[in-house]
């Protein structure tokens, strides 16, 4: 005998059947929509992004399934600015909680690309006619280094850049420079002129007495071999100083 629909166990409820399958709703992580919105803001008005927001986007590739805002802010708190974050030693970046080796490596790749891009704007160009580009490149390459570097830009007779070399790396406030070695390298490259560049990790580009004395020695050594010293530029986080502009050459 067939059971009545009204018997216990056979009551049908409106809107339900024995074939209905309920699928639980899965919420997306809160950062998913935030990433899309931030990317769109970058496409529309990149200059309007705060530093931590731009750094957030840089971190997307290294951190694919987490909110990158806390780490972006932590990096800026630790190092100061985006430029200082990128210039920081890879080991120190990795030590920031939430960063690690992958994030550190990714940020150093960004720094390397930025330096390469800046360098390409001065290579094979008439340097004295592209002076602002030279300063931009030297600032990008050296201003945020934690130790002093002494760099030389070697120029041909048309003042085009033929080589760009870091001659010495020193301590936080000193790097040794040997005029004879500088002149020797210029002769090896058949350079007819050079531009000296070094950084002050303190951020203040003001020339020291030692900087001035060393520059005079180098100018005299180069002059004896008909090599012109166009300038000596000191770069720091707070600007740059030109020896020629200051009347020191």
mmCIF file of C-alpha atoms in Angstrom:
data_model
loop_
_atom_site.group_PDB
_atom_site.id
_atom_site.type_symbol
_atom_site.label_atom_id
_atom_site.label_comp_id
_atom_site.label_asym_id
_atom_site.label_seq_id
_atom_site.Cartn_x
_atom_site.Cartn_y
_atom_site.Cartn_z
ATOM 1 C CA UNK A 1 0.000 0.000 0.000
ATOM 2 C CA UNK A 2 1.295 3.456 -0.905
ATOM 3 C CA UNK A 3 1.829 5.843 1.943
ATOM 4 C CA UNK A 4 -0.251 8.945 2.132
ATOM 5 C CA UNK A 5 1.531 12.238 1.596
ATOM 6 C CA UNK A 6 0.227 13.266 4.980
ATOM 7 C CA UNK A 7 1.780 10.361 6.839
ATOM 8 C CA UNK A 8 4.824 11.150 8.999
ATOM 9 C CA UNK A 9 7.977 11.226 6.921
ATOM 10 C CA UNK A 10 6.142 12.109 3.726
ATOM 11 C CA UNK A 11 5.239 15.738 4.338
ATOM 12 C CA UNK A 12 6.451 17.956 1.509
ATOM 13 C CA UNK A 13 7.513 21.458 2.452
ATOM 14 C CA UNK A 14 6.937 24.235 -0.049
ATOM 15 C CA UNK A 15 10.080 25.040 -2.054
ATOM 16 C CA UNK A 16 11.981 21.881 -1.007
ATOM 17 C CA UNK A 17 12.437 18.514 -2.650
ATOM 18 C CA UNK A 18 14.506 15.436 -1.985
ATOM 19 C CA UNK A 19 16.850 16.439 -4.882
ATOM 20 C CA UNK A 20 17.750 19.909 -3.580
ATOM 21 C CA UNK A 21 21.469 20.438 -2.869
ATOM 22 C CA UNK A 22 22.577 23.393 -0.805
ATOM 23 C CA UNK A 23 25.997 24.942 -1.698
ATOM 24 C CA UNK A 24 27.602 26.886 1.119
ATOM 25 C CA UNK A 25 28.520 30.479 0.301
ATOM 26 C CA UNK A 26 32.275 31.054 0.264
ATOM 27 C CA UNK A 27 33.343 34.615 0.954
ATOM 28 C CA UNK A 28 36.390 35.995 -0.848
ATOM 29 C CA UNK A 29 39.264 37.233 1.321
ATOM 30 C CA UNK A 30 38.846 40.896 2.235
ATOM 31 C CA UNK A 31 42.029 41.826 0.355
ATOM 32 C CA UNK A 32 40.861 40.421 -3.009
ATOM 33 C CA UNK A 33 38.645 43.367 -3.909
ATOM 34 C CA UNK A 34 41.149 45.794 -2.391
ATOM 35 C CA UNK A 35 43.868 44.602 -4.783
ATOM 36 C CA UNK A 36 41.637 45.115 -7.809
ATOM 37 C CA UNK A 37 40.642 48.594 -6.666
ATOM 38 C CA UNK A 38 44.238 49.573 -5.947
ATOM 39 C CA UNK A 39 45.403 48.362 -9.359
ATOM 40 C CA UNK A 40 42.648 50.368 -11.024
ATOM 41 C CA UNK A 41 43.614 53.493 -9.092
ATOM 42 C CA UNK A 42 47.192 53.003 -10.265
ATOM 43 C CA UNK A 43 46.025 52.790 -13.876
ATOM 44 C CA UNK A 44 43.886 55.909 -13.531
ATOM 45 C CA UNK A 45 45.983 58.211 -11.325
ATOM 46 C CA UNK A 46 49.323 56.649 -10.332
ATOM 47 C CA UNK A 47 50.667 59.879 -8.838
ATOM 48 C CA UNK A 48 47.748 60.015 -6.402
ATOM 49 C CA UNK A 49 48.778 56.814 -4.623
ATOM 50 C CA UNK A 50 50.408 57.102 -1.218
ATOM 51 C CA UNK A 51 53.884 55.595 -0.860
ATOM 52 C CA UNK A 52 52.587 52.616 1.111
ATOM 53 C CA UNK A 53 49.957 51.929 -1.582
ATOM 54 C CA UNK A 54 52.558 51.862 -4.346
ATOM 55 C CA UNK A 55 54.679 49.557 -2.230
ATOM 56 C CA UNK A 56 51.614 47.348 -1.666
ATOM 57 C CA UNK A 57 51.333 46.851 -5.422
ATOM 58 C CA UNK A 58 55.031 46.000 -5.700
ATOM 59 C CA UNK A 59 54.485 43.302 -3.080
ATOM 60 C CA UNK A 60 51.572 41.653 -4.921
ATOM 61 C CA UNK A 61 53.891 39.426 -7.005
ATOM 62 C CA UNK A 62 55.790 38.119 -4.002
ATOM 63 C CA UNK A 63 52.758 37.746 -1.711
ATOM 64 C CA UNK A 64 49.833 36.327 -3.670
ATOM 65 C CA UNK A 65 47.398 35.330 -0.918
ATOM 66 C CA UNK A 66 47.625 37.856 1.873
ATOM 67 C CA UNK A 67 47.016 41.512 2.617
ATOM 68 C CA UNK A 68 50.223 43.390 1.734
ATOM 69 C CA UNK A 69 49.274 46.685 3.380
ATOM 70 C CA UNK A 70 50.678 45.843 6.856
ATOM 71 C CA UNK A 71 54.023 44.785 5.382
ATOM 72 C CA UNK A 72 54.214 47.854 3.123
ATOM 73 C CA UNK A 73 53.727 50.106 6.132
ATOM 74 C CA UNK A 74 56.214 48.094 8.210
ATOM 75 C CA UNK A 75 58.896 48.438 5.523
ATOM 76 C CA UNK A 76 58.401 52.193 5.311
ATOM 77 C CA UNK A 77 58.480 52.458 9.084
ATOM 78 C CA UNK A 78 61.754 50.515 9.174
ATOM 79 C CA UNK A 79 63.614 52.206 6.303
ATOM 80 C CA UNK A 80 61.905 55.575 5.760
ATOM 81 C CA UNK A 81 60.927 55.916 2.082
ATOM 82 C CA UNK A 82 60.352 53.756 -0.980
ATOM 83 C CA UNK A 83 63.827 54.630 -2.264
ATOM 84 C CA UNK A 84 65.356 53.604 1.054
ATOM 85 C CA UNK A 85 63.334 50.376 1.119
ATOM 86 C CA UNK A 86 64.624 49.409 -2.332
ATOM 87 C CA UNK A 87 68.211 50.392 -1.486
ATOM 88 C CA UNK A 88 68.263 48.514 1.817
ATOM 89 C CA UNK A 89 70.444 45.388 1.982
ATOM 90 C CA UNK A 90 68.516 42.266 1.020
ATOM 91 C CA UNK A 91 69.279 40.664 4.381
ATOM 92 C CA UNK A 92 67.768 43.582 6.315
ATOM 93 C CA UNK A 93 64.620 43.591 4.169
ATOM 94 C CA UNK A 94 64.162 39.866 4.778
ATOM 95 C CA UNK A 95 64.377 40.414 8.542
ATOM 96 C CA UNK A 96 61.271 42.635 8.618
ATOM 97 C CA UNK A 97 58.397 40.521 10.024
ATOM 98 C CA UNK A 98 56.238 39.273 7.158
ATOM 99 C CA UNK A 99 58.890 39.841 4.482
ATOM 100 C CA UNK A 100 61.361 36.971 4.143
ATOM 101 C CA UNK A 101 63.755 36.084 1.288
ATOM 102 C CA UNK A 102 61.150 36.089 -1.500
ATOM 103 C CA UNK A 103 59.954 39.625 -0.778
ATOM 104 C CA UNK A 104 63.522 40.861 -0.335
ATOM 105 C CA UNK A 105 64.598 39.357 -3.666
ATOM 106 C CA UNK A 106 61.592 40.809 -5.485
ATOM 107 C CA UNK A 107 62.291 44.320 -4.173
ATOM 108 C CA UNK A 108 65.970 44.118 -5.142
ATOM 109 C CA UNK A 109 64.890 43.182 -8.674
ATOM 110 C CA UNK A 110 62.781 46.348 -8.786
ATOM 111 C CA UNK A 111 65.769 48.389 -7.597
ATOM 112 C CA UNK A 112 68.043 46.853 -10.236
ATOM 113 C CA UNK A 113 65.526 47.602 -12.989
ATOM 114 C CA UNK A 114 65.183 51.219 -11.834
ATOM 115 C CA UNK A 115 68.959 51.704 -11.844
ATOM 116 C CA UNK A 116 69.296 50.111 -15.276
ATOM 117 C CA UNK A 117 66.564 52.356 -16.636
ATOM 118 C CA UNK A 118 68.223 55.490 -15.232
ATOM 119 C CA UNK A 119 71.601 54.429 -16.615
ATOM 120 C CA UNK A 120 70.197 53.897 -20.106
ATOM 121 C CA UNK A 121 69.191 57.569 -20.261
ATOM 122 C CA UNK A 122 72.822 58.720 -20.093
ATOM 123 C CA UNK A 123 74.727 56.028 -21.990
ATOM 124 C CA UNK A 124 76.019 57.078 -25.403
ATOM 125 C CA UNK A 125 74.703 60.616 -24.961
ATOM 126 C CA UNK A 126 76.446 63.952 -24.789
ATOM 127 C CA UNK A 127 76.651 64.063 -21.026
ATOM 128 C CA UNK A 128 77.062 67.793 -20.458
ATOM 129 C CA UNK A 129 73.922 68.441 -22.503
ATOM 130 C CA UNK A 130 71.975 65.898 -20.433
ATOM 131 C CA UNK A 131 73.182 67.046 -17.025
ATOM 132 C CA UNK A 132 69.867 66.606 -15.230
ATOM 133 C CA UNK A 133 69.720 62.990 -16.429
ATOM 134 C CA UNK A 134 73.252 62.421 -15.130
ATOM 135 C CA UNK A 135 72.278 63.736 -11.696
ATOM 136 C CA UNK A 136 69.103 61.624 -11.687
ATOM 137 C CA UNK A 137 71.106 58.526 -12.555
ATOM 138 C CA UNK A 138 73.806 59.141 -9.943
ATOM 139 C CA UNK A 139 71.166 59.841 -7.307
ATOM 140 C CA UNK A 140 69.289 56.629 -8.144
ATOM 141 C CA UNK A 141 72.494 54.593 -8.173
ATOM 142 C CA UNK A 142 74.221 55.968 -5.081
ATOM 143 C CA UNK A 143 72.275 58.367 -2.864
ATOM 144 C CA UNK A 144 70.750 55.674 -0.655
ATOM 145 C CA UNK A 145 73.773 53.404 -0.330
ATOM 146 C CA UNK A 146 74.806 52.770 3.263
ATOM 147 C CA UNK A 147 78.546 53.002 2.506
ATOM 148 C CA UNK A 148 80.521 55.575 0.557
ATOM 149 C CA UNK A 149 81.213 54.755 -3.080
ATOM 150 C CA UNK A 150 83.529 56.540 -5.478
ATOM 151 C CA UNK A 151 82.261 56.385 -9.044
ATOM 152 C CA UNK A 152 83.820 57.704 -12.246
ATOM 153 C CA UNK A 153 82.051 58.534 -15.497
ATOM 154 C CA UNK A 154 84.548 58.254 -18.363
ATOM 155 C CA UNK A 155 83.860 60.408 -21.431
ATOM 156 C CA UNK A 156 85.184 60.474 -24.992
ATOM 157 C CA UNK A 157 86.203 63.575 -26.932
ATOM 158 C CA UNK A 158 82.539 64.285 -27.734
ATOM 159 C CA UNK A 159 81.687 64.072 -24.028
ATOM 160 C CA UNK A 160 79.704 60.880 -24.542
ATOM 161 C CA UNK A 161 79.723 58.343 -21.731
ATOM 162 C CA UNK A 162 81.920 55.384 -22.626
ATOM 163 C CA UNK A 163 82.188 53.762 -19.185
ATOM 164 C CA UNK A 164 80.690 54.072 -15.727
ATOM 165 C CA UNK A 165 82.611 52.366 -12.959
ATOM 166 C CA UNK A 166 82.635 52.210 -9.174
ATOM 167 C CA UNK A 167 86.325 52.518 -8.308
ATOM 168 C CA UNK A 168 86.146 52.151 -4.543
ATOM 169 C CA UNK A 169 83.674 51.285 -1.786
ATOM 170 C CA UNK A 170 84.531 52.449 1.711
ATOM 171 C CA UNK A 171 82.905 52.912 5.094
ATOM 172 C CA UNK A 172 79.934 55.005 6.191
ATOM 173 C CA UNK A 173 81.983 58.211 6.031
ATOM 174 C CA UNK A 174 85.139 57.535 4.015
ATOM 175 C CA UNK A 175 86.324 55.860 0.845
ATOM 176 C CA UNK A 176 89.962 55.780 -0.284
ATOM 177 C CA UNK A 177 90.734 57.336 -3.672
ATOM 178 C CA UNK A 178 94.045 56.973 -5.504
ATOM 179 C CA UNK A 179 94.544 59.645 -8.216
ATOM 180 C CA UNK A 180 97.163 57.558 -10.035
ATOM 181 C CA UNK A 181 94.734 54.646 -10.402
ATOM 182 C CA UNK A 182 91.969 56.945 -11.638
ATOM 183 C CA UNK A 183 94.189 58.471 -14.326
ATOM 184 C CA UNK A 184 95.550 55.061 -15.317
ATOM 185 C CA UNK A 185 92.038 53.737 -15.882
ATOM 186 C CA UNK A 186 91.108 56.806 -17.948
ATOM 187 C CA UNK A 187 94.092 56.166 -20.231
ATOM 188 C CA UNK A 188 93.142 52.488 -20.595
ATOM 189 C CA UNK A 189 89.683 53.531 -21.798
ATOM 190 C CA UNK A 190 91.035 56.331 -24.037
ATOM 191 C CA UNK A 191 88.881 58.767 -22.090
ATOM 192 C CA UNK A 192 89.581 62.460 -22.601
ATOM 193 C CA UNK A 193 87.440 63.654 -19.697
ATOM 194 C CA UNK A 194 85.964 62.318 -16.474
ATOM 195 C CA UNK A 195 83.263 63.188 -13.968
ATOM 196 C CA UNK A 196 83.857 62.169 -10.368
ATOM 197 C CA UNK A 197 80.892 61.133 -8.241
ATOM 198 C CA UNK A 198 80.624 59.928 -4.683
ATOM 199 C CA UNK A 199 77.875 59.660 -2.104
ATOM 200 C CA UNK A 200 77.458 60.759 1.493
ATOM 201 C CA UNK A 201 75.399 58.129 3.364
ATOM 202 C CA UNK A 202 74.587 60.786 5.980
ATOM 203 C CA UNK A 203 72.387 62.437 3.350
ATOM 204 C CA UNK A 204 74.199 65.803 3.491
ATOM 205 C CA UNK A 205 76.086 66.399 0.202
ATOM 206 C CA UNK A 206 78.238 69.245 1.551
ATOM 207 C CA UNK A 207 81.913 68.652 0.548
ATOM 208 C CA UNK A 208 84.308 67.942 3.400
ATOM 209 C CA UNK A 209 87.831 69.325 3.620
ATOM 210 C CA UNK A 210 89.121 65.878 2.673
ATOM 211 C CA UNK A 211 86.818 65.831 -0.387
ATOM 212 C CA UNK A 212 88.176 69.195 -1.540
ATOM 213 C CA UNK A 213 91.830 68.244 -1.057
ATOM 214 C CA UNK A 214 91.435 64.891 -2.816
ATOM 215 C CA UNK A 215 89.699 66.549 -5.763
ATOM 216 C CA UNK A 216 92.537 69.051 -6.208
ATOM 217 C CA UNK A 217 95.073 66.229 -6.270
ATOM 218 C CA UNK A 218 93.047 64.329 -8.834
ATOM 219 C CA UNK A 219 92.513 67.376 -11.054
ATOM 220 C CA UNK A 220 96.263 68.054 -11.089
ATOM 221 C CA UNK A 221 97.115 64.423 -11.883
ATOM 222 C CA UNK A 222 94.597 64.337 -14.741
ATOM 223 C CA UNK A 223 95.637 67.713 -16.129
ATOM 224 C CA UNK A 224 99.231 66.520 -16.513
ATOM 225 C CA UNK A 225 97.969 63.910 -18.998
ATOM 226 C CA UNK A 226 95.466 66.176 -20.782
ATOM 227 C CA UNK A 227 92.455 64.580 -19.145
ATOM 228 C CA UNK A 228 89.773 67.060 -18.127
ATOM 229 C CA UNK A 229 87.855 66.740 -14.873
ATOM 230 C CA UNK A 230 84.490 68.271 -15.736
ATOM 231 C CA UNK A 231 83.069 68.042 -12.229
ATOM 232 C CA UNK A 232 82.991 66.243 -8.931
ATOM 233 C CA UNK A 233 79.442 65.614 -7.750
ATOM 234 C CA UNK A 234 78.440 64.506 -4.270
ATOM 235 C CA UNK A 235 74.979 62.957 -3.941
ATOM 236 C CA UNK A 236 72.937 62.321 -0.819
ATOM 237 C CA UNK A 237 69.350 61.726 0.220
ATOM 238 C CA UNK A 238 68.890 65.471 0.665
ATOM 239 C CA UNK A 239 70.262 66.634 -2.687
ATOM 240 C CA UNK A 240 73.567 66.981 -4.503
ATOM 241 C CA UNK A 241 76.561 69.321 -4.609
ATOM 242 C CA UNK A 242 78.614 70.231 -7.691
ATOM 243 C CA UNK A 243 82.248 71.227 -7.167
ATOM 244 C CA UNK A 244 82.150 73.245 -10.384
ATOM 245 C CA UNK A 245 78.946 74.936 -9.314
ATOM 246 C CA UNK A 246 80.559 75.793 -5.966
ATOM 247 C CA UNK A 247 83.672 77.179 -7.647
ATOM 248 C CA UNK A 248 85.879 74.397 -6.252
ATOM 249 C CA UNK A 249 87.112 73.287 -9.690
#
